Each structure stands twice: as C-alpha cells, then as structure tokens.
Short mmCIF file of C-alpha atoms and ligand atoms in Angstrom, two decimals:
data_model
loop_
_atom_site.label_atom_id
_atom_site.label_comp_id
_atom_site.label_asym_id
_atom_site.label_seq_id
_atom_site.Cartn_x
_atom_site.Cartn_y
_atom_site.Cartn_z
CA MET A 6 -32.55 3.32 -27.94
CA ALA A 7 -32.43 1.01 -30.99
CA THR A 8 -34.76 -1.97 -30.61
CA VAL A 9 -33.47 -5.33 -29.45
CA ASP A 10 -34.77 -7.98 -31.86
CA CYS A 11 -34.69 -11.00 -29.62
CA VAL A 12 -33.65 -12.10 -26.17
CA LEU A 13 -32.87 -15.77 -26.58
CA LYS A 14 -32.42 -18.31 -23.80
CA LEU A 15 -30.45 -21.38 -24.78
CA GLY A 16 -31.61 -23.80 -22.12
CA GLY A 17 -29.07 -25.82 -20.21
CA SER A 18 -31.34 -28.83 -20.68
CA ALA A 19 -30.88 -28.54 -24.45
CA LEU A 20 -27.17 -27.61 -24.54
CA THR A 21 -26.08 -30.31 -22.09
CA HIS A 22 -27.07 -33.71 -20.76
CA LYS A 23 -28.39 -32.18 -17.58
CA SER A 24 -28.04 -35.31 -15.44
CA GLN A 25 -24.40 -36.05 -16.45
CA LEU A 26 -21.75 -33.78 -14.98
CA GLU A 27 -20.30 -31.33 -17.51
CA THR A 28 -21.54 -33.22 -20.56
CA LEU A 29 -22.15 -31.09 -23.62
CA ARG A 30 -24.68 -31.90 -26.34
CA ALA A 31 -22.27 -30.82 -29.06
CA GLU A 32 -24.78 -31.33 -31.88
CA SER A 33 -27.38 -29.15 -30.15
CA LEU A 34 -24.81 -26.43 -29.52
CA ARG A 35 -23.91 -26.46 -33.22
CA GLY A 36 -27.63 -26.21 -34.04
CA ALA A 37 -27.98 -23.24 -31.70
CA ALA A 38 -25.04 -21.46 -33.32
CA ALA A 39 -26.45 -22.17 -36.80
CA LEU A 40 -29.77 -20.70 -35.68
CA VAL A 41 -28.15 -17.50 -34.39
CA HIS A 42 -26.18 -17.29 -37.65
CA LYS A 43 -29.48 -17.45 -39.59
CA LEU A 44 -31.02 -14.75 -37.41
CA HIS A 45 -27.98 -12.57 -37.97
CA GLY A 46 -28.17 -13.19 -41.74
CA ALA A 47 -31.87 -12.27 -41.69
CA GLY A 48 -31.01 -8.88 -40.21
CA GLN A 49 -31.63 -9.68 -36.54
CA ARG A 50 -28.30 -8.33 -35.42
CA ARG A 51 -29.42 -6.96 -32.07
CA CYS A 52 -29.87 -10.21 -30.18
CA ILE A 53 -28.97 -10.93 -26.59
CA ILE A 54 -28.19 -14.54 -25.78
CA VAL A 55 -28.45 -16.00 -22.31
CA HIS A 56 -27.69 -19.63 -21.63
CA GLY A 57 -28.43 -21.78 -18.62
CA ALA A 58 -26.02 -23.98 -16.73
CA GLY A 59 -27.42 -27.45 -17.41
CA SER A 60 -24.88 -29.95 -16.11
CA PHE A 61 -22.23 -27.21 -15.83
CA GLY A 62 -22.76 -25.47 -12.48
CA HIS A 63 -25.89 -26.98 -10.95
CA PHE A 64 -24.04 -29.98 -9.49
CA GLN A 65 -21.32 -27.85 -7.85
CA ALA A 66 -23.86 -25.28 -6.65
CA LYS A 67 -26.01 -27.99 -5.08
CA GLU A 68 -23.07 -29.74 -3.42
CA HIS A 69 -21.85 -26.52 -1.80
CA GLY A 70 -25.17 -24.89 -0.94
CA ILE A 71 -24.46 -21.80 -3.06
CA ALA A 72 -28.15 -20.94 -3.55
CA SER A 73 -28.76 -20.48 0.18
CA GLY A 74 -25.34 -18.91 0.91
CA THR A 75 -24.74 -18.08 4.57
CA SER A 76 -28.44 -18.27 5.43
CA ALA A 77 -27.84 -21.95 6.24
CA ARG A 78 -24.27 -21.76 7.66
CA SER A 79 -21.54 -19.58 9.17
CA ALA A 80 -20.74 -16.34 7.38
CA ASP A 81 -17.06 -17.18 7.62
CA ASP A 82 -17.16 -20.39 5.70
CA ASP A 83 -14.24 -20.94 3.32
CA ASN A 84 -15.97 -24.03 1.90
CA LEU A 85 -18.74 -21.78 0.66
CA ARG A 86 -16.24 -19.56 -1.16
CA CYS A 87 -14.49 -22.60 -2.58
CA GLY A 88 -17.86 -23.99 -3.80
CA LEU A 89 -18.71 -20.67 -5.41
CA CYS A 90 -15.36 -20.69 -7.25
CA LEU A 91 -15.94 -24.26 -8.47
CA THR A 92 -19.46 -23.39 -9.62
CA ARG A 93 -18.16 -20.37 -11.51
CA LEU A 94 -15.36 -22.37 -13.12
CA SER A 95 -18.00 -24.75 -14.42
CA VAL A 96 -20.50 -22.18 -15.74
CA THR A 97 -17.77 -20.08 -17.33
CA LYS A 98 -16.42 -23.22 -19.01
CA LEU A 99 -19.82 -23.68 -20.69
CA ASN A 100 -19.95 -19.96 -21.53
CA HIS A 101 -16.60 -20.32 -23.27
CA LEU A 102 -17.82 -23.33 -25.27
CA VAL A 103 -21.04 -21.57 -26.30
CA THR A 104 -19.27 -18.34 -27.26
CA GLU A 105 -16.57 -20.25 -29.13
CA GLU A 106 -19.18 -22.11 -31.20
CA LEU A 107 -20.98 -18.86 -32.03
CA VAL A 108 -17.74 -17.16 -33.09
CA SER A 109 -16.81 -20.16 -35.24
CA HIS A 110 -20.17 -19.64 -37.02
CA GLY A 111 -19.18 -16.04 -37.78
CA ILE A 112 -21.20 -14.39 -34.99
CA PRO A 113 -19.43 -11.51 -33.22
CA ALA A 114 -20.28 -13.07 -29.86
CA VAL A 115 -18.78 -11.89 -26.59
CA GLY A 116 -19.19 -13.80 -23.33
CA ILE A 117 -20.29 -11.66 -20.38
CA SER A 118 -20.36 -13.10 -16.86
CA PRO A 119 -22.88 -11.53 -14.48
CA PHE A 120 -20.79 -12.26 -11.35
CA GLY A 121 -19.48 -9.09 -9.74
CA THR A 122 -21.68 -6.65 -11.65
CA TRP A 123 -25.11 -8.19 -11.00
CA LYS A 124 -25.84 -8.23 -7.25
CA THR A 125 -28.71 -9.48 -5.13
CA SER A 126 -30.25 -8.99 -1.71
CA CYS A 127 -32.10 -12.04 -0.36
CA LYS A 128 -31.85 -13.39 -3.94
CA ASN A 129 -33.61 -10.34 -5.42
CA VAL A 130 -31.63 -8.47 -8.07
CA ILE A 131 -30.55 -5.05 -6.72
CA GLN A 132 -27.82 -4.19 -9.23
CA THR A 133 -27.48 -5.17 -12.88
CA GLY A 134 -24.82 -5.06 -15.57
CA ILE A 135 -27.28 -3.63 -18.09
CA ASP A 136 -25.02 -0.74 -19.15
CA THR A 137 -22.31 -3.20 -20.16
CA VAL A 138 -24.81 -5.27 -22.15
CA LYS A 139 -26.06 -2.11 -23.90
CA ASP A 140 -22.53 -0.92 -24.74
CA VAL A 141 -21.61 -4.32 -26.14
CA LEU A 142 -24.80 -4.43 -28.26
CA ASP A 143 -24.39 -0.85 -29.46
CA SER A 144 -20.85 -1.67 -30.56
CA GLY A 145 -22.16 -4.41 -32.85
CA TYR A 146 -21.43 -7.48 -30.71
CA VAL A 147 -23.77 -10.21 -29.55
CA PRO A 148 -23.66 -10.45 -25.74
CA VAL A 149 -23.69 -14.00 -24.38
CA LEU A 150 -24.66 -13.99 -20.70
CA HIS A 151 -25.27 -17.01 -18.51
CA GLY A 152 -26.81 -18.16 -15.25
CA ASP A 153 -24.16 -17.47 -12.62
CA CYS A 154 -23.37 -17.06 -8.94
CA ALA A 155 -24.04 -13.58 -7.56
CA LEU A 156 -22.82 -11.74 -4.48
CA ASP A 157 -25.76 -11.20 -2.13
CA SER A 158 -25.83 -8.42 0.49
CA GLU A 159 -27.72 -10.59 3.01
CA GLN A 160 -26.51 -14.15 2.46
CA HIS A 161 -23.08 -13.62 0.86
CA CYS A 162 -24.03 -15.35 -2.39
CA CYS A 163 -26.83 -16.98 -4.32
CA ILE A 164 -27.54 -18.44 -7.73
CA LEU A 165 -28.76 -16.00 -10.35
CA SER A 166 -30.62 -18.01 -12.96
CA GLY A 167 -30.45 -17.17 -16.64
CA ASP A 168 -34.24 -16.98 -16.50
CA LYS A 169 -34.08 -14.20 -13.86
CA ILE A 170 -31.49 -12.34 -15.94
CA ILE A 171 -33.86 -12.55 -18.92
CA GLU A 172 -36.67 -10.99 -16.91
CA VAL A 173 -34.45 -7.99 -16.13
CA LEU A 174 -33.23 -7.72 -19.74
CA ALA A 175 -36.82 -7.81 -21.03
CA LYS A 176 -37.83 -5.00 -18.67
CA LYS A 177 -34.87 -2.79 -19.61
CA PHE A 178 -34.68 -3.44 -23.36
CA SER A 179 -38.33 -4.18 -24.31
CA PRO A 180 -37.21 -6.61 -27.04
CA ARG A 181 -39.48 -7.58 -29.92
CA ARG A 182 -39.71 -11.06 -28.40
CA VAL A 183 -38.28 -13.41 -25.80
CA VAL A 184 -37.69 -17.03 -26.85
CA PHE A 185 -36.77 -19.90 -24.54
CA LEU A 186 -35.30 -22.96 -26.26
CA THR A 187 -35.30 -26.18 -24.23
CA ASP A 188 -34.97 -29.95 -24.67
CA VAL A 189 -38.74 -30.48 -25.00
CA SER A 190 -41.27 -28.95 -27.39
CA GLY A 191 -42.68 -26.40 -24.96
CA ILE A 192 -44.77 -26.38 -21.82
CA TYR A 193 -46.80 -29.51 -21.16
CA SER A 194 -49.93 -29.95 -19.07
CA CYS A 195 -47.77 -32.01 -16.66
CA PRO A 196 -44.15 -33.27 -16.78
CA PRO A 197 -43.57 -34.47 -20.38
CA ASP A 198 -42.51 -37.94 -19.27
CA THR A 199 -45.86 -38.42 -17.48
CA PRO A 200 -48.55 -40.49 -19.24
CA GLY A 201 -51.19 -38.21 -20.75
CA ALA A 202 -48.96 -35.10 -20.83
CA ARG A 203 -50.12 -32.73 -23.59
CA LEU A 204 -48.23 -29.85 -25.19
CA VAL A 205 -49.93 -26.57 -24.28
CA ASP A 206 -50.04 -24.30 -27.38
CA SER A 207 -51.09 -21.16 -25.62
CA ILE A 208 -50.99 -19.88 -22.05
CA VAL A 209 -52.98 -16.79 -21.19
CA VAL A 210 -51.67 -14.69 -18.32
CA GLY A 211 -54.36 -12.94 -16.28
CA PRO A 212 -54.03 -9.45 -14.77
CA ASP A 213 -53.27 -11.02 -11.38
CA GLY A 214 -50.53 -13.23 -12.90
CA ASN A 215 -52.52 -16.46 -13.01
CA MET A 216 -51.99 -18.86 -15.94
CA GLU A 217 -54.75 -20.42 -18.00
CA PRO A 218 -54.54 -23.37 -18.32
CA PRO A 219 -52.55 -24.12 -15.16
CA VAL A 220 -49.71 -26.64 -15.57
CA LEU A 221 -47.96 -29.13 -13.31
CA SER A 222 -44.17 -29.39 -13.38
CA SER A 223 -41.29 -31.39 -11.96
CA VAL A 224 -37.64 -30.52 -11.31
CA LEU A 225 -34.38 -32.50 -11.28
CA PRO A 226 -32.98 -33.03 -7.74
CA HIS A 227 -29.73 -31.15 -8.48
CA ASP A 228 -31.38 -28.17 -10.22
CA THR A 229 -30.65 -25.18 -7.94
CA THR A 230 -32.97 -22.71 -9.66
CA GLY A 231 -36.33 -24.47 -9.67
CA GLY A 232 -36.40 -25.88 -13.20
CA VAL A 233 -39.28 -25.14 -15.50
CA SER A 234 -41.40 -23.50 -12.78
CA LEU A 235 -38.99 -20.52 -12.66
CA LYS A 236 -39.22 -20.29 -16.44
CA LEU A 237 -43.01 -20.20 -16.19
CA GLN A 238 -42.83 -17.47 -13.56
CA THR A 239 -40.39 -15.50 -15.73
CA ALA A 240 -42.69 -15.79 -18.74
CA VAL A 241 -45.67 -14.68 -16.66
CA ASN A 242 -43.74 -11.70 -15.24
CA ILE A 243 -42.55 -10.53 -18.67
CA VAL A 244 -46.02 -10.78 -20.18
CA SER A 245 -47.68 -9.08 -17.18
CA GLN A 246 -45.15 -6.27 -16.85
CA SER A 247 -45.23 -5.50 -20.56
CA HIS A 248 -49.06 -5.87 -20.74
CA GLY A 249 -48.51 -8.42 -23.47
CA THR A 250 -46.40 -6.18 -25.71
CA ILE A 251 -43.43 -8.57 -25.39
CA PRO A 252 -44.42 -12.01 -26.68
CA VAL A 253 -42.81 -14.96 -24.89
CA LEU A 254 -42.38 -18.27 -26.70
CA ILE A 255 -41.02 -21.61 -25.52
CA CYS A 256 -40.06 -24.37 -27.94
CA LYS A 257 -37.47 -27.02 -28.67
CA LEU A 258 -33.93 -26.00 -29.57
CA ASP A 259 -33.45 -28.64 -32.27
CA SER A 260 -36.54 -27.76 -34.30
CA GLU A 261 -37.77 -25.72 -37.26
CA ALA A 262 -40.13 -24.06 -34.83
CA ALA A 263 -37.18 -22.44 -33.06
CA GLU A 264 -36.26 -20.47 -36.19
CA ARG A 265 -39.86 -19.38 -36.77
CA ALA A 266 -40.25 -18.34 -33.14
CA CYS A 267 -37.12 -16.16 -33.27
CA LEU A 268 -37.79 -14.65 -36.69
CA THR A 269 -41.54 -14.05 -36.53
CA GLY A 270 -42.57 -14.43 -32.89
CA GLU A 271 -45.15 -16.95 -33.98
CA LEU A 272 -45.58 -20.70 -33.64
CA LYS A 273 -47.95 -23.07 -35.38
CA GLU A 274 -50.17 -25.44 -33.43
CA GLY A 275 -48.13 -28.25 -31.90
CA GLU A 276 -44.80 -26.41 -32.30
CA GLY A 277 -44.45 -24.90 -28.84
CA THR A 278 -46.03 -22.63 -26.26
CA THR A 279 -46.90 -18.95 -26.69
CA PHE A 280 -47.72 -16.70 -23.73
CA SER A 281 -50.18 -13.84 -24.15
CA PHE A 282 -51.87 -11.33 -21.88
CA ALA A 283 -55.57 -11.50 -21.05
CA GLU A 284 -57.27 -8.22 -21.92
CA SER A 285 -59.51 -7.12 -19.06
P1 ATP B 312 -31.28 -24.58 -17.36
O1 ATP B 312 -31.93 -23.96 -16.16
O2 ATP B 312 -30.21 -25.54 -16.99
O3 ATP B 312 -30.88 -23.59 -18.37
P2 ATP B 312 -33.53 -25.12 -19.10
O4 ATP B 312 -33.82 -23.67 -19.03
O5 ATP B 312 -33.20 -25.68 -20.43
O6 ATP B 312 -32.39 -25.51 -18.06
P3 ATP B 312 -35.21 -26.60 -17.30
O7 ATP B 312 -35.31 -25.59 -16.23
O8 ATP B 312 -34.35 -27.81 -17.06
O9 ATP B 312 -34.77 -25.93 -18.66
O10 ATP B 312 -36.67 -27.02 -17.73
C1 ATP B 312 -36.87 -27.92 -18.82
C2 ATP B 312 -37.17 -29.28 -18.28
O11 ATP B 312 -38.34 -29.21 -17.48
C3 ATP B 312 -37.46 -30.30 -19.35
O12 ATP B 312 -36.36 -31.17 -19.48
C4 ATP B 312 -38.72 -31.03 -18.89
O13 ATP B 312 -38.54 -32.42 -18.80
C5 ATP B 312 -38.98 -30.48 -17.50
N1 ATP B 312 -40.42 -30.26 -17.21
C6 ATP B 312 -41.04 -30.64 -16.07
N2 ATP B 312 -42.34 -30.30 -16.11
C7 ATP B 312 -42.56 -29.72 -17.32
C8 ATP B 312 -43.72 -29.19 -17.97
N3 ATP B 312 -44.93 -29.18 -17.39
N4 ATP B 312 -43.57 -28.69 -19.21
C9 ATP B 312 -42.35 -28.68 -19.82
N5 ATP B 312 -41.23 -29.16 -19.25
C10 ATP B 312 -41.32 -29.68 -18.02
O1 IP8 B 313 -29.41 -22.85 -15.41
C1 IP8 B 313 -27.97 -21.55 -13.06
O2 IP8 B 313 -28.55 -20.89 -14.14
P1 IP8 B 313 -29.81 -21.52 -14.90
C2 IP8 B 313 -26.57 -21.03 -12.78
O3 IP8 B 313 -30.14 -20.55 -16.00
C3 IP8 B 313 -25.77 -21.85 -11.85
O4 IP8 B 313 -30.95 -21.61 -13.90
C4 IP8 B 313 -24.53 -21.25 -11.37
C5 IP8 B 313 -26.04 -23.06 -11.44
#
C-alpha cells in the first residue's frame, strides 16, 4: 500500500470558538486550508484530514446525552434519536464548511462521515470505514473525516471522537506522521490558562504507556469526549503501538510550526510538543 504522508487533526478548538454555539473561526479555517494547499504543493498528496466538532456538535450531544446513549435511559427514547440527529446536523454542517474551504483552495477534498460505517460496542470501535478511506485516497482525493455520532451495539449510540478515529487510521495506514493542530501551542505542564503553565517540548512514552513528564489537564463542561486528555491518550497509544515509528506532534494551527510539523515531522524548541517512545 502506498504510504500515507500525514494524518492531520484540525482541532475543533482551533476551527471554532468552542464555547459559542456553532461559531466558526473563519480566519483559522482559511489558514488550515492554506496549509493543506502547501502540503499538497510540496508533494504530500496522500493526506487524511480529520476535524473535531468544537462548538458544532458538542453542545447538542451534551444536551441530549448522546455519549452515554441508552446506558442512562430507556432504549426506546425518541428524544435520544432526535438529539443524535441534531448533533449530526451540526457536525456535518462544520464538515461541509471545512471541505468547502479546502476545495476553494484547490484541494480535491471529499467529506466522509463516519456515522453508519464506523460502529462501536460500549464505545469501543468494532467496525471501521477504512476501506472507503483507502479507496478515496487511492483515487487521488483527500478524505475529510470528522468526530461524529456512532451506532453502538450495547447503548444504541455514542460519540466517536476525531481523536479516536485518528488512532484507528494510524494503526491501519502507518502514516509518516500524525499532527494535531489546536488553539494552543502544544501540551502544557498544566492547563495553559493556569499561572506557571509551561509548554512541554517533548513527552516520552514508556513501554507501559506512562508519560514523562506527566501533565495536568482541564476540560470544558460541554466537551463530550474528554478534551485534551483523550488527545494525550491517543498520542500515547499511537506511539506505543507503533513502537515510536509514527511520530506524533501537537502544535498551534495558526503558526509556522504547523507547516514544519506536517512537512518534516519536526518541531523546534518552544514550537509545540513531540511524542517519542522510550527505548527499553
Ligand atoms: P475538538 O475535540 O473539539 O476537536 P481539539 O481537538 O482542538 O477540540 P481540545 O480537546 O479542546 O482540542 O483540547 C485543547 C484545549 O485543551 C485547549 O483549548 C486548552 O486550553 C485545553 N487544555 C487543558 N489542559 C491542557 C494542557 N495541559 N495542555 C494543553 N491544552 C490543555
Ligand atoms: O471534537 C466530537 O468529536 P471531537 C464529535 O473530535 C461530536 O472529540 C459529535 C460531538
């Protein structure tokens, strides 16, 4: 199988104002599309893009309890189905906006919704839409997936985060690198708005999955997928499962570092966070 150059997560925190319902950061989205255009121009044509929900989806999912599905209510609940539909309308709206911006920058981008093909059991992925992603890539298009609702065999539905999707994509495609672009410069020693928070340049993942140095994190009340702690877990899992052969980098969307991370897989000191595997 031809190599995938980059799996790129466009964070919902960077693409939207995450605390204001369905509010796009139009300038950041343009920046993201310009970045993908540069990657394409530099020969990185086999990229998979996944974006998060930000303020499109998390509010509706929280209000209707989509993440816990029927585990917290009756299996025959029409409100749950209605909430799932509203959540999907919101995330697919953002997917349309992201894909539209990419296409207007000349990228052959195609939006792909995970709902219906990706399935879970107790929130664990048991079926993926990988074949579709591969076909789309092999035909010369740039797949644009997104965090979505999923049908769940045990609890009717759940929320499938873009971060979780990326973990599966990394395992199946073994890309040259995985890059997460967010609204802050990388991973901090504690929440970035906390006094004394320091950007962590490098996180070493031990054989048992522990991180050195450890970090403290916080999450917004309406975030239904755990915020940055899920991203950390995803990064740890990718690095552990690939024994460090897939570098994971986290940096700010609106930055020069983002381009360097995607093109070279490297970041200078103070530009972001790089995950590596501890050799035993
Ligand atoms: P989405 O899930 O909507 O796609 P995202 O992937 O862009 O969002 P979040 O899950 O919202 O990103 O995580 C980024 C946010 O996490 C930042 O806005 C930051 O304020 C917050 N955060 C909390 N603790 C930390 C930490 N220790 N290091 C970095 N960011 C942190
Ligand atoms: O923002 C969440 O995806 P994420 C998807 O990538 C929904 O965690 C539907 C809220």
